[in-house]
Amino acid sequence: MSRLSVPCHVKGAVALQVGDVRTFQGRPGVLVIDVTFPNVEPFELQEITFKNYYTAFLTIRVRQHTTAHTPAKWVTCLRDYCLMPDPHSEDGAQEYVSLFKHQMLCDMARVLELRLILRQPSPLWLSFTVEELQIYQQGPKSPSVTFPKWLSHPVPCEQPTLLLEGLPDPSRVSSEVQQMWALTEMIRASHTSTRIGRFDVDGCYDLNLLSYT
């Protein structure tokens, strides 16, 4: 599926003094980054990409356009997404991340603004943020490819001439499979049939299966 980059304005990070970490440097544990789209109509968000920089958890909120008589509302579409699995190591600390709309908790249509809430509860990392932020919307859809109906439902008039010969009758396939299954069950249930060509329990041939001329 194609995608188009959405021009946006990324505001500077604002530190919130509501983090769950308080060090002697007085560093807050939560940062907020607002993203606006000044010259873009409300759009359907397809993907968000960025490079992480020591952010442990990410929450995303979007402001969506509603009806003309209702003010736009903020909704949370991603909550505490883990970017660093282990706070004592740098695993995931500086990796590129892609988030798609199917990972979100709400519909990503009619987006007006975006808010990223970054959280780093560990005192090991003194600064954190996200870099190289890119927002994408869904591009023009590719022309749909229609497959012939005979691939799933064979109809004589819709089948190619070269494939008409040798194809099984679809109306008889299911009944023949059921007959084969029933025959298999009958063979399994037959005590005599299971001993053909084998020794019986006493180590002798079954006399009923042997015929002498």
mmCIF file of C-alpha atoms in Angstrom:
data_model
loop_
_atom_site.group_PDB
_atom_site.id
_atom_site.type_symbol
_atom_site.label_atom_id
_atom_site.label_comp_id
_atom_site.label_asym_id
_atom_site.label_seq_id
_atom_site.Cartn_x
_atom_site.Cartn_y
_atom_site.Cartn_z
ATOM 1 C CA MET A 1 0.000 0.000 0.000
ATOM 2 C CA SER A 2 1.404 3.424 -0.943
ATOM 3 C CA ARG A 3 1.956 6.211 1.547
ATOM 4 C CA LEU A 4 2.495 9.965 1.363
ATOM 5 C CA SER A 5 4.572 12.100 3.710
ATOM 6 C CA VAL A 6 2.528 14.720 5.553
ATOM 7 C CA PRO A 7 4.224 18.105 6.086
ATOM 8 C CA CYS A 8 4.165 18.924 9.769
ATOM 9 C CA HIS A 9 5.558 21.267 12.396
ATOM 10 C CA VAL A 10 7.197 19.591 15.393
ATOM 11 C CA LYS A 11 7.189 21.797 18.459
ATOM 12 C CA GLY A 12 9.879 21.685 21.085
ATOM 13 C CA ALA A 13 9.636 19.181 23.904
ATOM 14 C CA VAL A 14 7.938 20.392 27.082
ATOM 15 C CA ALA A 15 9.002 18.816 30.368
ATOM 16 C CA LEU A 16 6.231 17.829 32.740
ATOM 17 C CA GLN A 17 6.987 17.659 36.449
ATOM 18 C CA VAL A 18 4.727 14.625 36.869
ATOM 19 C CA GLY A 19 7.277 11.918 36.174
ATOM 20 C CA ASP A 20 7.728 8.964 38.456
ATOM 21 C CA VAL A 21 11.441 9.761 38.821
ATOM 22 C CA ARG A 22 12.989 12.539 40.897
ATOM 23 C CA THR A 23 16.754 12.711 40.846
ATOM 24 C CA PHE A 24 19.076 15.209 42.420
ATOM 25 C CA GLN A 25 19.283 16.974 39.039
ATOM 26 C CA GLY A 26 15.560 17.610 39.284
ATOM 27 C CA ARG A 27 15.042 15.964 35.905
ATOM 28 C CA PRO A 28 11.393 15.309 35.066
ATOM 29 C CA GLY A 29 10.436 11.868 33.794
ATOM 30 C CA VAL A 30 7.889 12.949 31.171
ATOM 31 C CA LEU A 31 8.248 15.007 27.994
ATOM 32 C CA VAL A 32 5.473 16.156 25.663
ATOM 33 C CA ILE A 33 6.013 16.873 21.950
ATOM 34 C CA ASP A 34 3.156 18.414 19.965
ATOM 35 C CA VAL A 35 2.927 18.010 16.190
ATOM 36 C CA THR A 36 0.694 20.260 14.091
ATOM 37 C CA PHE A 37 -0.267 20.192 10.409
ATOM 38 C CA PRO A 38 -0.830 23.834 9.444
ATOM 39 C CA ASN A 39 -1.447 23.435 5.714
ATOM 40 C CA VAL A 40 -3.111 20.037 5.653
ATOM 41 C CA GLU A 41 -6.767 19.116 5.735
ATOM 42 C CA PRO A 42 -7.850 16.420 8.253
ATOM 43 C CA PHE A 43 -6.280 13.192 7.046
ATOM 44 C CA GLU A 44 -6.107 9.485 7.811
ATOM 45 C CA LEU A 45 -2.837 8.688 9.547
ATOM 46 C CA GLN A 46 -1.155 5.620 8.091
ATOM 47 C CA GLU A 47 2.267 5.415 9.743
ATOM 48 C CA ILE A 48 4.591 7.189 12.196
ATOM 49 C CA THR A 49 8.360 6.735 11.985
ATOM 50 C CA PHE A 50 11.098 8.132 14.209
ATOM 51 C CA LYS A 51 14.451 7.393 15.749
ATOM 52 C CA ASN A 52 14.290 6.746 19.452
ATOM 53 C CA TYR A 53 16.765 8.346 21.817
ATOM 54 C CA TYR A 54 16.575 6.698 25.245
ATOM 55 C CA THR A 55 12.793 6.957 25.553
ATOM 56 C CA ALA A 56 11.397 4.024 27.501
ATOM 57 C CA PHE A 57 7.635 4.392 26.951
ATOM 58 C CA LEU A 58 5.582 6.251 24.364
ATOM 59 C CA THR A 59 1.959 7.373 24.485
ATOM 60 C CA ILE A 60 0.294 8.950 21.441
ATOM 61 C CA ARG A 61 -2.803 11.147 21.474
ATOM 62 C CA VAL A 62 -4.522 12.642 18.436
ATOM 63 C CA ARG A 63 -7.000 15.460 18.045
ATOM 64 C CA GLN A 64 -9.650 14.462 15.548
ATOM 65 C CA HIS A 65 -12.082 16.531 13.547
ATOM 66 C CA THR A 66 -15.727 15.813 14.337
ATOM 67 C CA THR A 67 -18.959 17.312 13.071
ATOM 68 C CA ALA A 68 -19.325 21.032 12.401
ATOM 69 C CA HIS A 69 -21.219 21.619 15.640
ATOM 70 C CA THR A 70 -18.923 19.553 17.886
ATOM 71 C CA PRO A 71 -15.442 20.683 18.973
ATOM 72 C CA ALA A 72 -12.496 18.496 18.019
ATOM 73 C CA LYS A 73 -11.603 15.977 20.702
ATOM 74 C CA TRP A 74 -8.389 14.390 21.944
ATOM 75 C CA VAL A 75 -8.242 10.595 22.071
ATOM 76 C CA THR A 76 -5.474 8.218 23.157
ATOM 77 C CA CYS A 77 -4.511 5.872 20.344
ATOM 78 C CA LEU A 78 -1.373 4.312 21.861
ATOM 79 C CA ARG A 79 -0.613 3.913 25.544
ATOM 80 C CA ASP A 80 2.796 3.219 27.128
ATOM 81 C CA TYR A 81 4.303 1.526 24.076
ATOM 82 C CA CYS A 82 7.619 0.026 25.236
ATOM 83 C CA LEU A 83 10.678 1.248 23.327
ATOM 84 C CA MET A 84 13.348 0.036 25.793
ATOM 85 C CA PRO A 85 12.556 -3.445 27.162
ATOM 86 C CA ASP A 86 15.348 -3.368 29.778
ATOM 87 C CA PRO A 87 15.949 -0.108 31.677
ATOM 88 C CA HIS A 88 19.423 -1.312 32.696
ATOM 89 C CA SER A 89 20.675 -1.788 29.134
ATOM 90 C CA GLU A 90 20.676 0.248 25.951
ATOM 91 C CA ASP A 91 18.595 -2.251 24.007
ATOM 92 C CA GLY A 92 16.241 -0.233 21.785
ATOM 93 C CA ALA A 93 17.631 3.086 23.017
ATOM 94 C CA GLN A 94 18.670 4.378 19.568
ATOM 95 C CA GLU A 95 16.667 2.320 17.096
ATOM 96 C CA TYR A 96 14.347 3.383 14.284
ATOM 97 C CA VAL A 97 10.687 2.684 15.037
ATOM 98 C CA SER A 98 7.666 2.397 12.731
ATOM 99 C CA LEU A 99 4.141 2.471 14.133
ATOM 100 C CA PHE A 100 1.198 1.662 11.874
ATOM 101 C CA LYS A 101 -2.463 2.545 12.195
ATOM 102 C CA HIS A 102 -3.475 -1.072 12.847
ATOM 103 C CA GLN A 103 -1.427 -0.907 16.084
ATOM 104 C CA MET A 104 -3.487 2.002 17.379
ATOM 105 C CA LEU A 105 -6.364 1.768 19.816
ATOM 106 C CA CYS A 106 -8.687 4.045 17.835
ATOM 107 C CA ASP A 107 -9.577 5.061 14.321
ATOM 108 C CA MET A 108 -6.863 7.255 12.810
ATOM 109 C CA ALA A 109 -9.118 9.182 10.425
ATOM 110 C CA ARG A 110 -9.663 12.975 10.394
ATOM 111 C CA VAL A 111 -6.450 13.756 12.323
ATOM 112 C CA LEU A 112 -5.788 17.436 13.105
ATOM 113 C CA GLU A 113 -2.960 17.321 15.652
ATOM 114 C CA LEU A 114 -0.648 14.784 17.218
ATOM 115 C CA ARG A 115 0.804 14.648 20.724
ATOM 116 C CA LEU A 116 3.668 12.388 21.761
ATOM 117 C CA ILE A 117 4.101 11.733 25.489
ATOM 118 C CA LEU A 118 7.577 10.359 26.235
ATOM 119 C CA ARG A 119 8.411 8.697 29.535
ATOM 120 C CA GLN A 120 11.714 7.538 30.989
ATOM 121 C CA PRO A 121 11.399 6.335 34.593
ATOM 122 C CA SER A 122 14.989 5.116 34.924
ATOM 123 C CA PRO A 123 17.549 7.500 36.506
ATOM 124 C CA LEU A 124 20.294 5.909 34.385
ATOM 125 C CA TRP A 125 19.485 7.992 31.297
ATOM 126 C CA LEU A 126 19.722 11.725 31.848
ATOM 127 C CA SER A 127 18.086 12.836 28.581
ATOM 128 C CA PHE A 128 15.612 11.292 26.176
ATOM 129 C CA THR A 129 13.578 12.302 23.127
ATOM 130 C CA VAL A 130 12.592 11.135 19.628
ATOM 131 C CA GLU A 131 14.293 12.306 16.447
ATOM 132 C CA GLU A 132 13.648 12.354 12.695
ATOM 133 C CA LEU A 133 9.888 12.231 13.198
ATOM 134 C CA GLN A 134 7.908 11.525 10.005
ATOM 135 C CA ILE A 135 4.133 11.308 9.579
ATOM 136 C CA TYR A 136 2.542 9.474 6.657
ATOM 137 C CA GLN A 137 -0.969 9.294 5.317
ATOM 138 C CA GLN A 138 -2.452 6.707 3.002
ATOM 139 C CA GLY A 139 -1.610 7.298 -0.631
ATOM 140 C CA PRO A 140 -3.740 6.535 -3.660
ATOM 141 C CA LYS A 141 -4.931 2.969 -3.711
ATOM 142 C CA SER A 142 -3.558 0.589 -6.286
ATOM 143 C CA PRO A 143 -6.046 -0.609 -8.913
ATOM 144 C CA SER A 144 -7.704 -3.748 -7.644
ATOM 145 C CA VAL A 145 -6.873 -6.990 -9.382
ATOM 146 C CA THR A 146 -9.947 -9.075 -10.136
ATOM 147 C CA PHE A 147 -9.452 -12.810 -10.368
ATOM 148 C CA PRO A 148 -11.674 -14.966 -12.568
ATOM 149 C CA LYS A 149 -14.550 -16.502 -10.677
ATOM 150 C CA TRP A 150 -13.712 -19.956 -12.032
ATOM 151 C CA LEU A 151 -10.683 -20.091 -9.693
ATOM 152 C CA SER A 152 -13.021 -20.639 -6.749
ATOM 153 C CA HIS A 153 -16.340 -21.553 -8.381
ATOM 154 C CA PRO A 154 -15.855 -23.357 -11.682
ATOM 155 C CA VAL A 155 -18.531 -22.487 -14.217
ATOM 156 C CA PRO A 156 -18.231 -24.057 -17.677
ATOM 157 C CA CYS A 157 -18.915 -20.836 -19.581
ATOM 158 C CA GLU A 158 -16.224 -18.935 -17.606
ATOM 159 C CA GLN A 159 -13.449 -21.530 -17.809
ATOM 160 C CA PRO A 160 -10.686 -21.210 -20.414
ATOM 161 C CA THR A 161 -10.961 -23.674 -23.258
ATOM 162 C CA LEU A 162 -7.685 -25.412 -22.423
ATOM 163 C CA LEU A 163 -8.792 -26.088 -18.849
ATOM 164 C CA LEU A 164 -12.196 -27.532 -19.632
ATOM 165 C CA GLU A 165 -10.847 -31.031 -20.141
ATOM 166 C CA GLY A 166 -9.776 -33.078 -17.158
ATOM 167 C CA LEU A 167 -11.352 -30.917 -14.432
ATOM 168 C CA PRO A 168 -13.430 -32.788 -11.824
ATOM 169 C CA ASP A 169 -17.100 -32.082 -11.497
ATOM 170 C CA PRO A 170 -17.370 -29.733 -8.475
ATOM 171 C CA SER A 171 -20.818 -31.104 -7.607
ATOM 172 C CA ARG A 172 -19.358 -34.612 -7.111
ATOM 173 C CA VAL A 173 -16.130 -33.782 -5.283
ATOM 174 C CA SER A 174 -17.611 -33.454 -1.812
ATOM 175 C CA SER A 175 -19.716 -36.620 -2.108
ATOM 176 C CA GLU A 176 -16.749 -38.668 -3.344
ATOM 177 C CA VAL A 177 -14.602 -37.438 -0.464
ATOM 178 C CA GLN A 178 -17.296 -38.459 1.995
ATOM 179 C CA GLN A 179 -17.494 -41.904 0.410
ATOM 180 C CA MET A 180 -13.723 -42.336 0.682
ATOM 181 C CA TRP A 181 -13.826 -41.298 4.325
ATOM 182 C CA ALA A 182 -16.652 -43.753 5.073
ATOM 183 C CA LEU A 183 -14.781 -46.565 3.319
ATOM 184 C CA THR A 184 -11.655 -45.825 5.359
ATOM 185 C CA GLU A 185 -13.634 -45.987 8.593
ATOM 186 C CA MET A 186 -15.172 -49.315 7.542
ATOM 187 C CA ILE A 187 -11.724 -50.768 6.860
ATOM 188 C CA ARG A 188 -10.463 -49.622 10.235
ATOM 189 C CA ALA A 189 -13.484 -51.132 11.960
ATOM 190 C CA SER A 190 -13.101 -54.490 10.227
ATOM 191 C CA HIS A 191 -11.105 -56.808 12.499
ATOM 192 C CA THR A 192 -10.472 -59.281 9.675
ATOM 193 C CA SER A 193 -9.175 -56.707 7.232
ATOM 194 C CA THR A 194 -6.602 -55.407 9.648
ATOM 195 C CA ARG A 195 -4.962 -58.849 9.911
ATOM 196 C CA ILE A 196 -4.527 -59.591 6.191
ATOM 197 C CA GLY A 197 -0.967 -60.732 5.574
ATOM 198 C CA ARG A 198 -0.016 -60.522 9.265
ATOM 199 C CA PHE A 199 0.347 -62.933 12.139
ATOM 200 C CA ASP A 200 -2.539 -63.130 14.562
ATOM 201 C CA VAL A 201 -2.219 -62.763 18.307
ATOM 202 C CA ASP A 202 -1.180 -66.419 18.838
ATOM 203 C CA GLY A 203 1.580 -66.201 16.274
ATOM 204 C CA CYS A 204 -0.272 -68.316 13.655
ATOM 205 C CA TYR A 205 -1.870 -67.369 10.351
ATOM 206 C CA ASP A 206 -5.588 -66.782 10.406
ATOM 207 C CA LEU A 207 -6.992 -69.922 8.827
ATOM 208 C CA ASN A 208 -10.041 -68.086 7.586
ATOM 209 C CA LEU A 209 -7.822 -65.976 5.332
ATOM 210 C CA LEU A 210 -5.947 -68.926 3.786
ATOM 211 C CA SER A 211 -7.413 -71.065 1.052
ATOM 212 C CA TYR A 212 -5.908 -74.299 -0.291
ATOM 213 C CA THR A 213 -6.552 -75.734 -3.678
#
